[in-house]
mmCIF file of C-alpha atoms in Angstrom:
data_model
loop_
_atom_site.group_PDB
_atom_site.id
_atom_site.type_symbol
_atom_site.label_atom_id
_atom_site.label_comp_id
_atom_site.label_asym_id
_atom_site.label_seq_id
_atom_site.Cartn_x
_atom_site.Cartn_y
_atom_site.Cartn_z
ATOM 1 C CA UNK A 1 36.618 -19.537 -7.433
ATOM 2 C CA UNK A 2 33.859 -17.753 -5.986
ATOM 3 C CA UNK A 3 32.123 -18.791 -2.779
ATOM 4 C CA UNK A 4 27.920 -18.635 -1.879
ATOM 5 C CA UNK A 5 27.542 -16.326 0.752
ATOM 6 C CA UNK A 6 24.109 -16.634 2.656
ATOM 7 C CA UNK A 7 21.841 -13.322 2.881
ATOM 8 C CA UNK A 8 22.740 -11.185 5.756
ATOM 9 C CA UNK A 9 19.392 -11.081 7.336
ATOM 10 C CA UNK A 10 15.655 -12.748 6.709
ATOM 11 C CA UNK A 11 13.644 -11.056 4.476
ATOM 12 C CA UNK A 12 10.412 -9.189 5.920
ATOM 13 C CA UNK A 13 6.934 -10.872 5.598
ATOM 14 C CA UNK A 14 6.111 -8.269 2.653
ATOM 15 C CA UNK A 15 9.401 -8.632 0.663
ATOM 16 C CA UNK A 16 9.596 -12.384 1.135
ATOM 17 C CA UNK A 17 6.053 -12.727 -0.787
ATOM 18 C CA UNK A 18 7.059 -10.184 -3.524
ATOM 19 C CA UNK A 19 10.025 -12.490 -4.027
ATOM 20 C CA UNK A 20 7.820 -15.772 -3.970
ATOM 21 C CA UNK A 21 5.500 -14.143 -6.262
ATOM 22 C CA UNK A 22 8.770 -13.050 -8.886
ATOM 23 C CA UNK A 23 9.956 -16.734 -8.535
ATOM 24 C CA UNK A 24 6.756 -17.790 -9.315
ATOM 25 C CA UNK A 25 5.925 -15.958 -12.369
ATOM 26 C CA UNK A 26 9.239 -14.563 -14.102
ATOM 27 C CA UNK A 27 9.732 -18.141 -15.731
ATOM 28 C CA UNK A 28 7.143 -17.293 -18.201
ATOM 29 C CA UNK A 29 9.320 -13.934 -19.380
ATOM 30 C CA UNK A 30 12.843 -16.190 -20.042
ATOM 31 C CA UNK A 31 10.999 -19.262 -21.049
ATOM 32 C CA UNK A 32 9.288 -17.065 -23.748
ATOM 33 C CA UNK A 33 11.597 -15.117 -24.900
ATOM 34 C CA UNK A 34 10.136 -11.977 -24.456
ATOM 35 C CA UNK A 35 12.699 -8.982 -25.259
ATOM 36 C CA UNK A 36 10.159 -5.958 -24.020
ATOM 37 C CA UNK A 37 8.110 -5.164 -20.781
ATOM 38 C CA UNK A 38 5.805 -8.418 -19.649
ATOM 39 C CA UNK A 39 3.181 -8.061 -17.033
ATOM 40 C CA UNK A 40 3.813 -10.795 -14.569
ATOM 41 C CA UNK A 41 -0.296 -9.858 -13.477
ATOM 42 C CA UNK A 42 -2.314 -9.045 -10.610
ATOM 43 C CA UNK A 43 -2.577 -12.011 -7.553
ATOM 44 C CA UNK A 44 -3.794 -11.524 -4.627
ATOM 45 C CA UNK A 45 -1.276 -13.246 -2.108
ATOM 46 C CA UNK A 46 -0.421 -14.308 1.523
ATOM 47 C CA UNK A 47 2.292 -13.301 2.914
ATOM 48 C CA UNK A 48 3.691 -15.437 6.385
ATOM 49 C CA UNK A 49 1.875 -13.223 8.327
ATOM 50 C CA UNK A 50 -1.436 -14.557 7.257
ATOM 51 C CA UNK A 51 -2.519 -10.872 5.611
ATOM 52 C CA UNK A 52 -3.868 -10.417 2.278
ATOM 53 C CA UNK A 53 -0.886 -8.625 -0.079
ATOM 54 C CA UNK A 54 -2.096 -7.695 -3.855
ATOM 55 C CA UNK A 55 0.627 -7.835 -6.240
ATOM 56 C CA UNK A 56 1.228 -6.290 -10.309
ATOM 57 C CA UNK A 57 4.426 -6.332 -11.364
ATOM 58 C CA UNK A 58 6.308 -5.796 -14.838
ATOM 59 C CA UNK A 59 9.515 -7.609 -15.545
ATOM 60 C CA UNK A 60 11.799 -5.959 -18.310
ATOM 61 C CA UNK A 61 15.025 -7.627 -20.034
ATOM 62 C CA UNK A 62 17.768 -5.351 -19.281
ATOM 63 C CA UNK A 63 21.022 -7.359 -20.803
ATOM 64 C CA UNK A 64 23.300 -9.508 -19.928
ATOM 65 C CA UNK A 65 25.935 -9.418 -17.309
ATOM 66 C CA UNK A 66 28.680 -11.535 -15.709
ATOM 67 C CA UNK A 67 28.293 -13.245 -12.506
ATOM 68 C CA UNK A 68 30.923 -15.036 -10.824
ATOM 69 C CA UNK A 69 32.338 -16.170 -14.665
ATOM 70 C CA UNK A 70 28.755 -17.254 -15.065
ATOM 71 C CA UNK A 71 26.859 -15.670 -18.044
ATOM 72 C CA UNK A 72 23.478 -14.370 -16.337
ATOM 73 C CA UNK A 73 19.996 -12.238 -17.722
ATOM 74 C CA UNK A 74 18.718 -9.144 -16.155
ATOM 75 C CA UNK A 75 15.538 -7.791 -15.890
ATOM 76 C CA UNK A 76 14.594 -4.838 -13.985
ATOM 77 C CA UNK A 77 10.830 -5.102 -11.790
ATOM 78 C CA UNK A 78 8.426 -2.480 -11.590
ATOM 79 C CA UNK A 79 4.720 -2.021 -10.513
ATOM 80 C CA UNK A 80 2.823 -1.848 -7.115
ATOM 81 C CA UNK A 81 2.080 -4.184 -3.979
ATOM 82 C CA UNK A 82 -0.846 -3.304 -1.636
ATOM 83 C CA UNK A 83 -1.927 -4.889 1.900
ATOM 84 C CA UNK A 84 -5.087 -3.943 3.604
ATOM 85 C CA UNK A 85 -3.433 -0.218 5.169
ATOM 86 C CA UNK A 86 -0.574 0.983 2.400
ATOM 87 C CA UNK A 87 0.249 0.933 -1.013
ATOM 88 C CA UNK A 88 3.937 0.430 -2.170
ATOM 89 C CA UNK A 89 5.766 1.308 -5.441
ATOM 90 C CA UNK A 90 8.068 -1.635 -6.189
ATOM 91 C CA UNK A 91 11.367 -1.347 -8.098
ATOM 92 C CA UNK A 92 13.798 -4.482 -8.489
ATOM 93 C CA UNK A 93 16.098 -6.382 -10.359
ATOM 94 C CA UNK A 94 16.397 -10.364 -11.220
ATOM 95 C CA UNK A 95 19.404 -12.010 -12.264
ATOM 96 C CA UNK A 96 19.341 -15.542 -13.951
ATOM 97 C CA UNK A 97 21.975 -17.852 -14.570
ATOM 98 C CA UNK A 98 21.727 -18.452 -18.235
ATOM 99 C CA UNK A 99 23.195 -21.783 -18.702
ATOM 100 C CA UNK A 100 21.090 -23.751 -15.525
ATOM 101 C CA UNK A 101 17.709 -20.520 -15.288
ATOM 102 C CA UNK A 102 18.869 -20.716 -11.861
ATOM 103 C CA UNK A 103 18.057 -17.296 -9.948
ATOM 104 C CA UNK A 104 21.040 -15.829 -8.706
ATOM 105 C CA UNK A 105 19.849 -12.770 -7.213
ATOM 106 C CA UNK A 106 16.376 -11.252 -6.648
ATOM 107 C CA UNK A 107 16.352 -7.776 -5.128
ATOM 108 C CA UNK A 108 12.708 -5.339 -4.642
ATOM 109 C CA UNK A 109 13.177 -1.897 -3.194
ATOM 110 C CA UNK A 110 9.204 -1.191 -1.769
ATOM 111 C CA UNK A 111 8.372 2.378 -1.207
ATOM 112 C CA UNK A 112 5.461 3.879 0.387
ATOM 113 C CA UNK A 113 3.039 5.615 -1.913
ATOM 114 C CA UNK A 114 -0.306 5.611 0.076
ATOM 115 C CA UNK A 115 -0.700 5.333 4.118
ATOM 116 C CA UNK A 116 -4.099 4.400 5.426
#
């Protein structure tokens, strides 16, 4: 049997409101059925922090996979983030429990693409 291990560390104030904003809108992809590329559109966001953080992403159904003997969906996440000094390229990956939609794992990787 496999056992819930909490995530090592907290999130940063950017990544934590690209994940609230995947949580928020990825539902519509999976409750849909979509089987291509879905824009997820563009909100403008706060992160903890209090600043402004403009978010477009693109979720894509990838396949399935196995997760713990659970049968889960994955979609890779792609498209941009911006606060008020740098833009960021955003590449990720969501995993959903099939049988409950319960997320299992949301990763983003944010790289730097413009410094103010």
């Amino acid at each position: 049997m496999a056992t819930w291990k909490p995530a090592q560390r907290e999130p940063d104030a950017l990544r934590s409101c690209v994940y609230d904003y995947l949580r928020t809108r990825s539902p519509q992809v999976y409750a849909e059925g979509n089987s291509s590329a879905t824009r997820l559109g563009r909100s403008q966001e706060t992160m903890c922090t209090g600043e402004p953080l403009t978010i477009d992403l693109t979720v894509t159904p990838v396949g399935l996979a196995s997760v713990n003997t659970r049968s889960a969906l994955v979609f890779s996440v792609s498209g941009h983030a911006a606060d008020r000094k740098t833009g960021y390229e955003v590449d990720g990956k969501i995993v959903i429990d099939r049988a409950t939609l319960a997320f299992l794992s949301i990763e983003a990787d944010l790289t730097v693409i413009n410094r103010g």
